[in-house]
Structures are given as structure tokens and as C-alpha cells.
Coordinates of C-alpha atoms in Angstrom, one line a residue:
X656 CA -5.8 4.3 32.9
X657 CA -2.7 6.8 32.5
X658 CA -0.8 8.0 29.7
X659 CA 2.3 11.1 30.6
X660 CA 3.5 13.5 27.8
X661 CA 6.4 15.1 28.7
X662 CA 8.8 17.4 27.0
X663 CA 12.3 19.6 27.8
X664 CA 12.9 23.2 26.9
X665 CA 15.1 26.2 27.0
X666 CA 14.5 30.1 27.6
X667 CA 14.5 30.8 23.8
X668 CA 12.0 27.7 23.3
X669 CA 10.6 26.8 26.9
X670 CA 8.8 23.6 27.6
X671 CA 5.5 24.8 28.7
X672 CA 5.0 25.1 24.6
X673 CA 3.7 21.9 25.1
X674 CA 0.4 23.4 26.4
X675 CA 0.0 25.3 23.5
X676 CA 0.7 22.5 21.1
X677 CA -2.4 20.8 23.3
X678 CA -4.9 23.4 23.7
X679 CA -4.7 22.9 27.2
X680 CA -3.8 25.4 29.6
X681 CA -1.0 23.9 32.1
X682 CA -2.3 26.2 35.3
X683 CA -5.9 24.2 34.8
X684 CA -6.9 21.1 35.8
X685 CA -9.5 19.8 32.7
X686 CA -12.5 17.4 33.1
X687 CA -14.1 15.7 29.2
X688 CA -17.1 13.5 29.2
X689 CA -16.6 10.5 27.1
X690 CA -18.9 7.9 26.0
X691 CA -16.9 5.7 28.4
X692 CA -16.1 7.7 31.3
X693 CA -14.5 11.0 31.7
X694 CA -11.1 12.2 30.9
X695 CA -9.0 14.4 32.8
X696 CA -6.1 16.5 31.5
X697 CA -3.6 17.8 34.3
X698 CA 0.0 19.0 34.4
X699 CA 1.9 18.0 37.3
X700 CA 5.2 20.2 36.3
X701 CA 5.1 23.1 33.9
X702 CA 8.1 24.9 33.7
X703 CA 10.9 26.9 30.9
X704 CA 12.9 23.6 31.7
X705 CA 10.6 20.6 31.8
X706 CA 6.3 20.2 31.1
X707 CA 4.5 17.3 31.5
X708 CA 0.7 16.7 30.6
X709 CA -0.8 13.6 32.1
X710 CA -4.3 12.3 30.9
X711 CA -6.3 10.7 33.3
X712 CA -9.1 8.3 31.9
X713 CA -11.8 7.7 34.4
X714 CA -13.5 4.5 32.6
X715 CA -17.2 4.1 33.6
X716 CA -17.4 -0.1 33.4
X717 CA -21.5 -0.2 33.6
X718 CA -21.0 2.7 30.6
X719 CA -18.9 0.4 29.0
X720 CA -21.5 -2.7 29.0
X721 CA -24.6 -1.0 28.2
X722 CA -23.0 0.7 25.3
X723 CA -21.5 -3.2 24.3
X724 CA -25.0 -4.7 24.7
X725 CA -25.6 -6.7 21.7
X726 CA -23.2 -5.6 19.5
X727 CA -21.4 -9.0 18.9
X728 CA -17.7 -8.6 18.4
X729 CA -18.1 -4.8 19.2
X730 CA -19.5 -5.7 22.8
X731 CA -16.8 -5.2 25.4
X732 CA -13.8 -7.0 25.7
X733 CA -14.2 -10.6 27.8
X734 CA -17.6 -9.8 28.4
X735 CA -18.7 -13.1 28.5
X736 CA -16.4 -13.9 31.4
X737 CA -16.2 -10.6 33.5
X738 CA -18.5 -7.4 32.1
X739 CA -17.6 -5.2 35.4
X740 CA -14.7 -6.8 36.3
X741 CA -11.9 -6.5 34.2
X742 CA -8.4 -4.6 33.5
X743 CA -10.3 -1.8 30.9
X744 CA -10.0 1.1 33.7
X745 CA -6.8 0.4 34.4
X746 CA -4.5 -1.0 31.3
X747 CA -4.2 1.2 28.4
X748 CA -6.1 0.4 25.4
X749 CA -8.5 1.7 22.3
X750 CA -10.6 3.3 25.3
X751 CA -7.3 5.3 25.6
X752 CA -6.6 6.0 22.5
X753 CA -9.8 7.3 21.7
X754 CA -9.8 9.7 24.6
X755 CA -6.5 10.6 23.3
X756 CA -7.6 11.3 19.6
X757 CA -11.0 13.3 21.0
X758 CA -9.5 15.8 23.7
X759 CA -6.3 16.5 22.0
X760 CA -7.7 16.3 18.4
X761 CA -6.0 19.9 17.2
X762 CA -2.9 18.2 18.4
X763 CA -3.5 14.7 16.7
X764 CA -3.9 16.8 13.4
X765 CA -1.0 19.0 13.9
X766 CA -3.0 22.2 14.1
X767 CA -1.8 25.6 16.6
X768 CA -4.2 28.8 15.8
X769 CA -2.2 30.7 18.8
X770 CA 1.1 29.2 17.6
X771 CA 1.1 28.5 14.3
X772 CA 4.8 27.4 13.8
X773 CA 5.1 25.1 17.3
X774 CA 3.6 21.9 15.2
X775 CA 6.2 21.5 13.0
X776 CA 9.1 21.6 15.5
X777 CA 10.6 18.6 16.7
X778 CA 11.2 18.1 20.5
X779 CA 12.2 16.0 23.3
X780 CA 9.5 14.0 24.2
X781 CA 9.1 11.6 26.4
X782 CA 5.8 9.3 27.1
X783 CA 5.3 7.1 29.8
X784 CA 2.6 4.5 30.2
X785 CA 2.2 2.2 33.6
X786 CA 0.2 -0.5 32.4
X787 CA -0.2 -1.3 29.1
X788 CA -1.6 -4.5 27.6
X789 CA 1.0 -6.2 25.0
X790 CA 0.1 -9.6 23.0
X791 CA 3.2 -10.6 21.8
X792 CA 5.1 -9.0 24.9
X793 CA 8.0 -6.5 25.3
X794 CA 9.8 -8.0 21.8
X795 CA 6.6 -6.9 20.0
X796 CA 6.4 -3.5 21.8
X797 CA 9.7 -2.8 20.8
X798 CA 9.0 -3.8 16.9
X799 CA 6.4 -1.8 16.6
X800 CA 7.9 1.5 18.5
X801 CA 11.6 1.6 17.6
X802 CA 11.5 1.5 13.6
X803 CA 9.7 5.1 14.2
X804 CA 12.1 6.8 16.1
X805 CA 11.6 6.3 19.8
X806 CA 14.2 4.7 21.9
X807 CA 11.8 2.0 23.8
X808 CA 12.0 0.7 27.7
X809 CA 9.2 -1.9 27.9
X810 CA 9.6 -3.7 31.1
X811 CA 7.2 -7.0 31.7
X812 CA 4.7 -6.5 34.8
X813 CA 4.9 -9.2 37.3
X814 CA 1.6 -11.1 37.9
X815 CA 2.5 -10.9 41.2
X816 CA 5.9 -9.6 42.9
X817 CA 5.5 -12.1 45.4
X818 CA 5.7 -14.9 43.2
X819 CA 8.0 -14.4 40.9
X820 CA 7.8 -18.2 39.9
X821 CA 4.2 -17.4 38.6
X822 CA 5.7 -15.1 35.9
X823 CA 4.8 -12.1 33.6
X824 CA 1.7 -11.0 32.9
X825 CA 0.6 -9.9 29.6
X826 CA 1.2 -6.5 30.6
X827 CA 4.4 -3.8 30.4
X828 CA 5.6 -0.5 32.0
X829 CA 6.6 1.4 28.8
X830 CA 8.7 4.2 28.6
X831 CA 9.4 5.8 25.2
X832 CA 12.1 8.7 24.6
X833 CA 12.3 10.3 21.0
X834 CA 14.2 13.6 19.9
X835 CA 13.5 12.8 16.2
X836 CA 9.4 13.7 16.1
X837 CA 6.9 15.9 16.3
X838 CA 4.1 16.0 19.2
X839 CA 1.2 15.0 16.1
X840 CA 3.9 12.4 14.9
X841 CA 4.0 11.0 18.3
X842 CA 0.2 11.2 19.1
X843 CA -1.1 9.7 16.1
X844 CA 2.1 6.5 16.8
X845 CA 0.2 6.3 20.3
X846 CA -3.8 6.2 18.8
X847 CA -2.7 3.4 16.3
X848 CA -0.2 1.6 18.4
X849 CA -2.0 1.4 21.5
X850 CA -5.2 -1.0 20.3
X851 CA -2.7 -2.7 18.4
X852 CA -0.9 -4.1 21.3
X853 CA -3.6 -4.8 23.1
X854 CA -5.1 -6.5 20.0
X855 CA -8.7 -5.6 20.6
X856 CA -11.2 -2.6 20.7
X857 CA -14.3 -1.7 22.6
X858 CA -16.3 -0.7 19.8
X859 CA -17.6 -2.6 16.5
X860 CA -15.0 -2.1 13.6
X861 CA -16.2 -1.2 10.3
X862 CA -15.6 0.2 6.9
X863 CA -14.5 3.4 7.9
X864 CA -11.7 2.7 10.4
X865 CA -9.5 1.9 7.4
X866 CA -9.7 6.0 6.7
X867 CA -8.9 6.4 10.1
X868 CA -5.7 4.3 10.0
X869 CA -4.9 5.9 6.6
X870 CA -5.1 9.2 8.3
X871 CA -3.2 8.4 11.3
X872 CA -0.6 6.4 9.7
X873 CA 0.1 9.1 6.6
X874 CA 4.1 9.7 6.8
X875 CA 4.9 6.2 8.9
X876 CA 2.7 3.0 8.5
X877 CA 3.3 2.2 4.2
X878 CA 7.4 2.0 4.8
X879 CA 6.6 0.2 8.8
X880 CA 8.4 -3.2 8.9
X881 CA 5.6 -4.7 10.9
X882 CA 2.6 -2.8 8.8
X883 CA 1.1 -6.2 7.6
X884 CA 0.5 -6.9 11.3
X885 CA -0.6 -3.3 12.3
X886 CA -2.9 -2.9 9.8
X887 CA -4.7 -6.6 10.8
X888 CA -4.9 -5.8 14.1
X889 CA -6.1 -2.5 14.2
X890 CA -8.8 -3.7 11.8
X891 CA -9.5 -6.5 14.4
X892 CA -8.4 -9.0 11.8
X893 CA -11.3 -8.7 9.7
X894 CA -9.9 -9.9 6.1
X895 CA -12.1 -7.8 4.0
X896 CA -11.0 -4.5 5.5
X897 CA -7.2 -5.8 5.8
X898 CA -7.0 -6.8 2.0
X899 CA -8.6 -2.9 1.0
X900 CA -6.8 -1.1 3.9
X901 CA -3.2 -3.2 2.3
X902 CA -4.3 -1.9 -1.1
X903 CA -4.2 1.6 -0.2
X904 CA -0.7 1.1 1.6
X905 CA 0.7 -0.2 -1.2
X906 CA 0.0 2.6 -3.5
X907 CA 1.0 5.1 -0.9
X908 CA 4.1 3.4 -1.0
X909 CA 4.7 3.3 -4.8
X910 CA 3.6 7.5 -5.0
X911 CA 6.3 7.7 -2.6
X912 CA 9.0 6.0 -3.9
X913 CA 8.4 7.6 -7.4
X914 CA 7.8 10.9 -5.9
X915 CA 4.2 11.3 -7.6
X916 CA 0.8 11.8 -6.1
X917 CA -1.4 8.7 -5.4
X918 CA -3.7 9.4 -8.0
X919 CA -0.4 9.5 -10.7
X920 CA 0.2 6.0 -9.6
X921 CA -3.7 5.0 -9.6
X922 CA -4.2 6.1 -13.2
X923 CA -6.3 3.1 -14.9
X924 CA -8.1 5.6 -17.3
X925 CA -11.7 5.5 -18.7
X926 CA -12.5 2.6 -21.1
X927 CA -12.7 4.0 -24.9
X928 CA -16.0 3.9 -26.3
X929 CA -15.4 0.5 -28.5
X930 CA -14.2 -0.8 -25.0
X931 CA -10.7 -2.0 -26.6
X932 CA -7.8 0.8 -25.3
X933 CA -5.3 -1.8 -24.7
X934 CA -4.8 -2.3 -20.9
X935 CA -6.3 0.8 -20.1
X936 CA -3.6 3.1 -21.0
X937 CA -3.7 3.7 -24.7
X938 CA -5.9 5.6 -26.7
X939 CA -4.5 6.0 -30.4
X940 CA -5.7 8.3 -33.1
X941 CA -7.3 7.2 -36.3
X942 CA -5.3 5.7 -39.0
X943 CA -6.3 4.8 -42.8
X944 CA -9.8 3.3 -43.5
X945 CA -8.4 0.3 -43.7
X946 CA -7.1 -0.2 -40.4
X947 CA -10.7 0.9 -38.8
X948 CA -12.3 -2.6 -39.4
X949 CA -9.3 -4.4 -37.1
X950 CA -8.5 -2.2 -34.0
X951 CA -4.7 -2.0 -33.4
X952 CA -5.5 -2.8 -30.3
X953 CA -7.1 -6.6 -31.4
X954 CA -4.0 -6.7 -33.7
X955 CA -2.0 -6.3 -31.1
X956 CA -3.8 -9.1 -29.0
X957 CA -3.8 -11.0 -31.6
X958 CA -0.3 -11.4 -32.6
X959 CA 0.3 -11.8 -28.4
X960 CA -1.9 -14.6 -28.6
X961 CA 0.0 -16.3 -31.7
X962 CA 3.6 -15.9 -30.1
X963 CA 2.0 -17.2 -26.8
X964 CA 0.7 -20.2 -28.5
X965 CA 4.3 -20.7 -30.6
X966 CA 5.9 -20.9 -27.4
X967 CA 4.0 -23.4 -26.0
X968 CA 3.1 -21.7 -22.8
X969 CA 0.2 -22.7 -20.3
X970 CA 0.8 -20.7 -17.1
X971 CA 0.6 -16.9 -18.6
X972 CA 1.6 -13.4 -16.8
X973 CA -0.1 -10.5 -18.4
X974 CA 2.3 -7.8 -16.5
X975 CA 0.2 -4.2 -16.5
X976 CA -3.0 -5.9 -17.5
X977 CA -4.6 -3.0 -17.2
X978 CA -8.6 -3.4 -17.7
X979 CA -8.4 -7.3 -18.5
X980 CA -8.5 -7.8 -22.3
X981 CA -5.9 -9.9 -22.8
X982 CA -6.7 -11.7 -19.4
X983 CA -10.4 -12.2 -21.3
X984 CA -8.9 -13.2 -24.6
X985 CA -6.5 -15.8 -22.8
X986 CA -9.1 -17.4 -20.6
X987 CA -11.1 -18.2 -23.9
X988 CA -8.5 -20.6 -25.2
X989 CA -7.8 -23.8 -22.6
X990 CA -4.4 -24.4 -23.5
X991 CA -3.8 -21.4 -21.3
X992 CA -4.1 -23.3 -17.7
X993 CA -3.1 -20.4 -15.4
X994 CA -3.5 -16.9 -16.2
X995 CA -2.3 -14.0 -13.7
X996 CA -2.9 -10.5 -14.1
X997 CA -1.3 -7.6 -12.7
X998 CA -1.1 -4.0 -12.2
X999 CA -0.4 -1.0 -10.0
X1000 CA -3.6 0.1 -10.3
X1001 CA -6.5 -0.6 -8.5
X1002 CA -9.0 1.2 -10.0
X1003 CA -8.3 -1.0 -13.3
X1004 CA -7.9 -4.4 -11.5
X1005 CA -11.4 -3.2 -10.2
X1006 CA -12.4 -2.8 -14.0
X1007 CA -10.5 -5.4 -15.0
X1008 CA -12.8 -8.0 -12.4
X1009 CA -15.9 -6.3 -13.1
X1010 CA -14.8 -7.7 -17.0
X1011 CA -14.2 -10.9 -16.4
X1012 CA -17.1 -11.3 -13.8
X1013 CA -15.4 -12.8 -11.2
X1014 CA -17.7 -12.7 -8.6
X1015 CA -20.4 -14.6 -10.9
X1016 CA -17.2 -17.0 -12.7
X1017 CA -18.0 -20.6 -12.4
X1018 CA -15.1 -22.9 -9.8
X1019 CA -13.4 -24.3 -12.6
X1020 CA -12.8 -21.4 -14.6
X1021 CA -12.3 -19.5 -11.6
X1022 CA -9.3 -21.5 -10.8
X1023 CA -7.3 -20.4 -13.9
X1024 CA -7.2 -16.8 -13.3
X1025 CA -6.0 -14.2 -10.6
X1026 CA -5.5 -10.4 -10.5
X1027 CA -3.1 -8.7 -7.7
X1028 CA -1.4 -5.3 -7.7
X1029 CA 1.8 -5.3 -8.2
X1030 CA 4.3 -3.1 -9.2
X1031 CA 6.9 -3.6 -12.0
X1032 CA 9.6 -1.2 -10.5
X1033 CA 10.1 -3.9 -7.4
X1034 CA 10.8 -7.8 -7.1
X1035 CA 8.3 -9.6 -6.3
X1036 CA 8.2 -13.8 -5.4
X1037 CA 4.5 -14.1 -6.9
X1038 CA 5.5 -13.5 -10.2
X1039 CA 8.3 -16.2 -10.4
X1040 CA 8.4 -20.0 -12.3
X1041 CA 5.9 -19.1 -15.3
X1042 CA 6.1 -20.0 -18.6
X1043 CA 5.4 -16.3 -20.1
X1044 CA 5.4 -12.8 -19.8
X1045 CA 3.6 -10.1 -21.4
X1046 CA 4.2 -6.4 -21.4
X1047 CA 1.7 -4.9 -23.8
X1048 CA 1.8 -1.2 -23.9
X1049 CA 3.5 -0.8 -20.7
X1050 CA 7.3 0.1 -20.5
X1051 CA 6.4 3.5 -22.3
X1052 CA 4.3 4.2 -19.2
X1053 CA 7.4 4.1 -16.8
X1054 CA 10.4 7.2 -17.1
X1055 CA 13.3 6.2 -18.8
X1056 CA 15.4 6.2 -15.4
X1057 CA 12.7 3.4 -13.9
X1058 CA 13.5 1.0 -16.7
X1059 CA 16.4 -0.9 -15.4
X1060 CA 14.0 -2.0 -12.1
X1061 CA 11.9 -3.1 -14.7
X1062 CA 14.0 -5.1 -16.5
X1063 CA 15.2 -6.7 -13.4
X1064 CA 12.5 -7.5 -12.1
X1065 CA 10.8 -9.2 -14.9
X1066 CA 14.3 -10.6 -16.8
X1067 CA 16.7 -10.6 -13.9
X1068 CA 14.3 -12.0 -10.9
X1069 CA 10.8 -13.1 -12.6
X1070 CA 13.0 -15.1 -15.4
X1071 CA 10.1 -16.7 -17.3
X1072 CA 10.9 -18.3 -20.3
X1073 CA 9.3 -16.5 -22.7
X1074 CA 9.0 -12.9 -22.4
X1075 CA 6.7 -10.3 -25.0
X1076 CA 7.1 -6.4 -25.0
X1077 CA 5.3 -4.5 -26.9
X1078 CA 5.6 -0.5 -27.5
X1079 CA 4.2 2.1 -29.8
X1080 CA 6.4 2.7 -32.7
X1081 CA 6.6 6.3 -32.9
X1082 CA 7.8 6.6 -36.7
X1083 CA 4.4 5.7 -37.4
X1084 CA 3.2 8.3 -35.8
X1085 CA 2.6 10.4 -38.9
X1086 CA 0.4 8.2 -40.5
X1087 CA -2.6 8.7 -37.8
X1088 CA -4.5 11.6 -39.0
X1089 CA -5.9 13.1 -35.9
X1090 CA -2.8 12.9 -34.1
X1091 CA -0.9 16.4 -33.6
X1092 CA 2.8 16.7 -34.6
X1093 CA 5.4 16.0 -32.1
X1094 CA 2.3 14.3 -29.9
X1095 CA 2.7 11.4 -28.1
X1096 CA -0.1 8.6 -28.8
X1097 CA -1.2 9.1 -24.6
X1098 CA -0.9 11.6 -22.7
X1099 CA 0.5 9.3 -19.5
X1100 CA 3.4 8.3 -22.3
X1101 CA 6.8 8.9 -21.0
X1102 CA 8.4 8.4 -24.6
X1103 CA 7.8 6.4 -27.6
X1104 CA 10.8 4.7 -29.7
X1105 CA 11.8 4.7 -33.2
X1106 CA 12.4 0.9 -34.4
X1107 CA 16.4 1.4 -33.8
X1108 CA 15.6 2.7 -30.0
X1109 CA 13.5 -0.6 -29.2
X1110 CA 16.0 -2.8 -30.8
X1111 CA 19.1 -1.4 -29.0
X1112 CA 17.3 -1.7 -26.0
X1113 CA 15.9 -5.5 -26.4
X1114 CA 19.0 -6.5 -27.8
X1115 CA 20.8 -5.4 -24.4
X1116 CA 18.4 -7.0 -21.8
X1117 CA 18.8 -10.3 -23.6
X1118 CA 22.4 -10.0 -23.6
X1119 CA 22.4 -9.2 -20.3
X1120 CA 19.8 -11.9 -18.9
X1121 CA 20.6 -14.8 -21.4
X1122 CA 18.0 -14.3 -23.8
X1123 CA 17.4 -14.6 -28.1
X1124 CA 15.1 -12.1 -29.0
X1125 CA 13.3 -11.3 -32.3
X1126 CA 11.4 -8.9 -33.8
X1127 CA 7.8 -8.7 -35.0
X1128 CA 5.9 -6.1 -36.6
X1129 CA 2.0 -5.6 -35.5
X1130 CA -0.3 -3.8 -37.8
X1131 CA 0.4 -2.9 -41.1
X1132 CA 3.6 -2.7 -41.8
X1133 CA 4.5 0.6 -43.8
X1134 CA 7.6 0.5 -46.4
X1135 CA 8.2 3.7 -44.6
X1136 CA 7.8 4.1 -41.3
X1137 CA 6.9 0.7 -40.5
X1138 CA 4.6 -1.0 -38.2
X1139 CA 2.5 1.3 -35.6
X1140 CA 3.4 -1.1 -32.7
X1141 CA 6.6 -3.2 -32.7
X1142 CA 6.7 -6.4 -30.5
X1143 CA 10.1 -8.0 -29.4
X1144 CA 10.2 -11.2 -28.7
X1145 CA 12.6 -13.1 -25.6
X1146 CA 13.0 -16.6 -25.2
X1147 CA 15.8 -17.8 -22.8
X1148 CA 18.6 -19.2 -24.4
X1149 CA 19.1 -22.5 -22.1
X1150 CA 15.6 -23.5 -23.2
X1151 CA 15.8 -22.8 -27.2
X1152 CA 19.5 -25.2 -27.1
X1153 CA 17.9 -27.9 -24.7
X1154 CA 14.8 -27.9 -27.1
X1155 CA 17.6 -27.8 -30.2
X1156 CA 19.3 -30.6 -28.9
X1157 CA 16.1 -33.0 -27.8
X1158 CA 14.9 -32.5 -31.6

């Protein structure tokens, strides 16, 4: 099998950088052993103007099925049908992009010890493969090539020129152009890309490919178009691995869009020690000795529960459930026939299952709940057609600037018909003893509103989305400050005059 690299130059910036940028010297002809064969590394033109590196893969088959032997699904490919005969010396494939990874692995990574600065330069580049196997033909190829910057020729191989009548074959001539990338951009494209296409590898796939993928597609496969598809076939559609690999995407993709770090997104914090901080997010000082027999935070649940039940809801969303206390309390009371918990995080919808002991939950009860992550700054289907809503202690958590996705997404696209916020009132802040002046009840709290903030604000999303909302106070109220959480209550407007007019 043969893969071509080839890039243009000038005097100031010649092309023969290119065998700097691989470690390999373009005057030598290079010989690897692989645990498949042996890989050659050769420059048929190096010159100011134009450099080309080809890699020759030499596969050994008889390597290939002793090393398969008994493997299962990591034997080699069709090896029931043809073990030495088949197209794996020939057609590009994860044999490739392995040799490609291991023999120019300081160019995979983006690393240059003689020439520090040539990584991060973007060049012509040009890469040409003869034979390359493609499920899903030269459509797919393109799909998967051109959203990344590379102007694609993929050009179906006859079975045979003679008889055209027979058709393609399952294989394309693929030329790809780019002036957009880097050579470690376009290397780690090709290590991905290339199994993917052919939609099979030579070796067993297991736990740790999904770091591999993660690393290869960091920059590129979260924002990919097709990355459902990639990520499933690179993992040789094993579910389990496709489902964690998918999780990790999706938070990649959330940092990003926020502009935070992974972990910022990912922030489920440790349980408090009476195992009741409220969706895994709040931890509030100490009040008055009379408020330490009834957590705030089973107040809190407690007065969600009662509006839940006064609405008349069955099928419940508990929107940022954090650690799944609410999701617990819900599931103990059967008028509550669906329950759905979600959250960005998935180190607290890990805690959150671990809670409810999913994995040991008996079928029917089983049946009435899910968890999924999900993200309240984006739309999303899943969360449409339920009865209720619940945000409890979770629009503080977001910047002021991300609260209008928010509220579209839960009162402009979700549209349930009963919707319950709740939010620190910071007034009250003054009567918690151990909390500092000017402090913030948690440390991940973007702000906390006075009474008059919360109600301008819930008084503008119903007008806005065809809501009635009132106002409830949870925990003591103080003659003062008021109540140290406030909960707002929506119910849409259509349903409260149908229900008027039926009574």
C-alpha cells in the first residue's frame, strides 16, 4: 500500500521543509520494521520548489494471520474467506494508518526539535492515495474530507476496465489538496479517516482507542458533521465505547463553545457530608438553629415536589439534576410516570446513577427514569412534549450573557407546560453566619439576585413565551430579607384558560 505527501515552496520557505517537519532526511531512502511488514519512507522529488515523501508499506500477509490467530473480531479482516489472499497489501487501511502514526510520530504530534517553528505553519499540501478502500463510496469520502479543509478528488476504481458493465468496486483513487492545514493537522485527518473508510481494523479494539481518537481528533472531530459516524466506525461499532467516546465529544464541544476548559464544564462537585447539596452544585453556609433540623436543601425539594403535584404533572424533566436527589425523591411517588434527568456533567450523571442504582433497579421501575447529558445553552428534541420542568439551583451557574439560550431552549423550544426555577436569594445572604460578606453562597455561582432581579427576569420570559408565573418563597421567610431561595413558578397560559373554561 501507498500513501504520497507532497508540498510546494519558495526560496524564503523551500519545500524540502517537509523533511524536517518528518524527521526524515529526503537524500535517504528509510526502511521500519512493523508488526505487519516493513515500511519504507522515500522522496522521489525534493527540491526549493516542490518535495514529496512517499511511504511504502510492505505488508507481510502470513505476519498478518499469525498475529490475528484467535483473536475473534481482532483476527484479520475476511479471514474466514481468504487469510493470504486479500486486498490488505495493497488498499490503504488501519495497517496504513498505523505505520503512518509510528514512523512519523514527531510529525503526528506536531513536534520539530531542529525546527521548532515549521509545525505551526500552514502549507500547500497535497496527498495522494491509489487505492483506498471506501464503504459508502466517493459521496462518503468526500463528507468526511471536505468539512476539514481539503479540496477532495475521489475517483471510483473500476472492477475491471474491460468491463465497464461490471461496475465500481468498493475502492477510490483519492487525491486531496489543502492550503488551510498544517502537516500534524493533515496526518492525524489521514490516521483517523483512513480505518474509517475502510470500516475495519486489523487489530482487536478496546478501551483505550477512544484516547487515541480523542487525541487525534483534538481541534476537528467534536464540531465534524459526520462525527457520530467517525467515532462508530473507528471504534468498530462497539456501543459501549461509542456511547463513552460521544460523551467526551460532547463536552469538548460545550468547553469550546463557552471558551472554558473541559474540566469548567465537567464540574459535578463532591457530595456534602449530609449527602443533600442540591444537584451537586450548592453548598450553603449555616443559618439559625432552627433551620438546621430541615436542610434548605429538602425545603427546597420539598416545595418542588408540592408545585409538581399541583400541576398535575406525570412525565417530569429535572433540567441540571445534578447528583439525582430530586430524580430519587420523584421516583418514590408513582404519580410521577416518567422522570428524565439531565446535565452537562458527566461525572454527576455518573453520581447521580450510582444514587439511584441503576444497574441493580428492578424493569418496572427502571422504565420510569433516564439520565443523558445535555446541555441547557442548546436545543435539544429529547427534551420536548413533557408536562414539567425543573431548574433547581441552576440558572445562577450559567453567565448572565448565556441566559437567553437558556431560556430558549427550555421556554421557547422545550415548551413544557409547567416550568419551576429556583435561585438563591441573595438578600438573605446576611443571615447565614459562616458566610463572608459580599460572598457568593458557591464558588461556581456566576451571580445571585435580589427578589426584584428574579422577578423582572421571570416576569419577562413569560411575557415573552406565553406564560403566568408566580412567586413562592422556600425556607423561612424573613420580614426582612426574605426567603433564602425564591422559586418562580410558569404555567403556560393556553392551558390555565382551557383548564378555566372546562371547569
Amino acid at each position: 500500500m501507498f500513501l504520497t505527501i507532497s508540498t510546494t515552496g519558495t526560496p524564503e520557505r523551500p519545500a524540502t521543509d517537509l523533511g524536517f517537519l518528518l524527521h526524515k532526511h529526503p537524500d535517504k531512502s528509510q526502511a521500519f520494521s512493523t508488526s505487519y511488514g516493513k515500511a519504507h519512507v522515500l522522496y522521489p522529488e525534493a527540491d526549493v520548489e516542490r518535495c514529496t515523501a512517499a511511504l511504502l508499506l510492505e505488508v507481510d500477509a502470513v505476519a498478518l494471520v499469525r498475529r490475528g490467530k484467535g483473536k475473534g473480531r481482532g483476527g484479520a479482516p475476511d479471514a474466514a474467506l481468504a487469510q493470504y489472499v486479500n486486498d490488505r497489501p495493497y488498499a490503504a487501511s488501519s495497517l496504513l494508518a498505523v505505520a503512518l502514526n509510528d514512523v512519523f510520530s514527531s510529525a503526528v504530534r506536531g513536534h520539530c526539535k531542529a525546527r521548532p517553528e515549521l509545525p505551526e505553519q500552514v502549507r500547500p499540501l497535497r496527498v495522494e492515495i491509489p487505492a483506498l478502500p471506501a464503504r459508502g463510496g466517493p459521496d462518503l469520502v468526500v463528507k468526511l474530507f471536505d468539512p476539514l479543509g481539503w479540496t477532495v478528488t475521489a475517483e471510483a476504481v473500476a472492477l475491471d476496465t474491460e468491463f465497464p458493465e461490471w461496475g465500481a468496486s468498493r475502492y477510490v483513487r483519492l487525491v486531496l489538496e489543502s492550503e488551510s492545514l498544517t502537516l500534524a493537522e493533515a496526518l492525524r485527518h489521514l490516521y483517523v479517516l483512513l480505518p474509517v473508510l475502510d470500516d475495519t481494523k486489523h487489530y482487536w479494539v478496546s478501551s483505550d482507542e477512544v484516547d487515541k481518537l480523542l487525541r487525534a481528533g483534538e481541534g476537528w472531530l467534536p464540531a465534524h458533521p459526520e462525527h457520530q459516524l467517525i467515532t462508530s466506525r473507528y471504534l468498530s461499532r462497539r456501543w459501549s465505547l461509542t456511547r463513552q467516546a460521544m460523551e467526551r465529544l460532547e463536552l469538548v464541544r460545550l468547553a469550546e463553545a463557552d471558551d472554558s476548559e473541559v474540566e469548567a464544564i465537567d464540574n459535578a462537585v463532591e457530595e456534602a457530608a449530609d449527602g443533600e447539596a442540591e444537584g451537586g452544585t450548592e453548598s450553603e453556609g449555616e443559618g439559625r438553629a432552627e433551620e438546621k433540623s430541615t436542610p434548605l436543601a429538602v425545603q427546597r425539594r420539598d416545595a418542588i415536589i408540592a408545585a409538581l403535584k399541583e400541576s398535575g404533572a406525570a412525565r417530569v424533566l429535572d433540567l441540571g439534576c445534578g447528583q439525582g436527589q430530586l430524580v430519587q425523591a420523584l421516583l418514590k411517588d408513582v404519580r410521577f410516570t416518567e422522570i428524565v434527568g439531565t446535565d452537562v456533567s458527566m461525572r454527576a450523571l455518573t453520581i447521580a446513577s450510582r444514587r439511584l442504582k441503576l444497574d441493580r433497579m428492578g424493569e418496572r421501575q427502571a422504565s420510569r427514569v433516564q439520565l443523558f447529558q445535555s446541555s441547557l445553552a442548546y436545543t435539544d428534541k429529547r427534551l420536548k412534549g413533557y408536562d414539567a420542568a425543573v431548574l433547581s439551583e441552576v440558572i445562577e451557574h450559567l453567565d448572565l450573557p448565556r441566559l437567553p439560550a437558556l431560556e430558549y431552549a427550555v421556554f421557547g423550544s422545550a415548551r413544557p407546560r409547567t416550568v419551576l426555577v429556583t435561585t438563591p436569594n441573595v438578600e438573605y445572604n446576611v443571615r447565614w453566619e459562616t458566610l463572608p460578606a459580599g460572598h457568593v453562597r458557591h464558588g461556581d455561582h456566576r451571580f445571585e439576585w435580589t427578589r426584584e432581579e428574579f422577578r423582572t427576569w421571570a416576569t419577562t420570559v413569560a411575557e415573552r413565551h406565553g406564560y403566568e408565573v408566580e412567586f413562592v418563597p422556600v425556607g423561612p421567610d424573613d420580614p426582612e430579607v426574605g426567603p433564602p431561595t425564591q422559586m418562580a413558578v410558569f404555567n403556560q397560559r393556553n392551558t390555565n384558560e382551557k383548564e378555566a373554561k372546562a371547569a
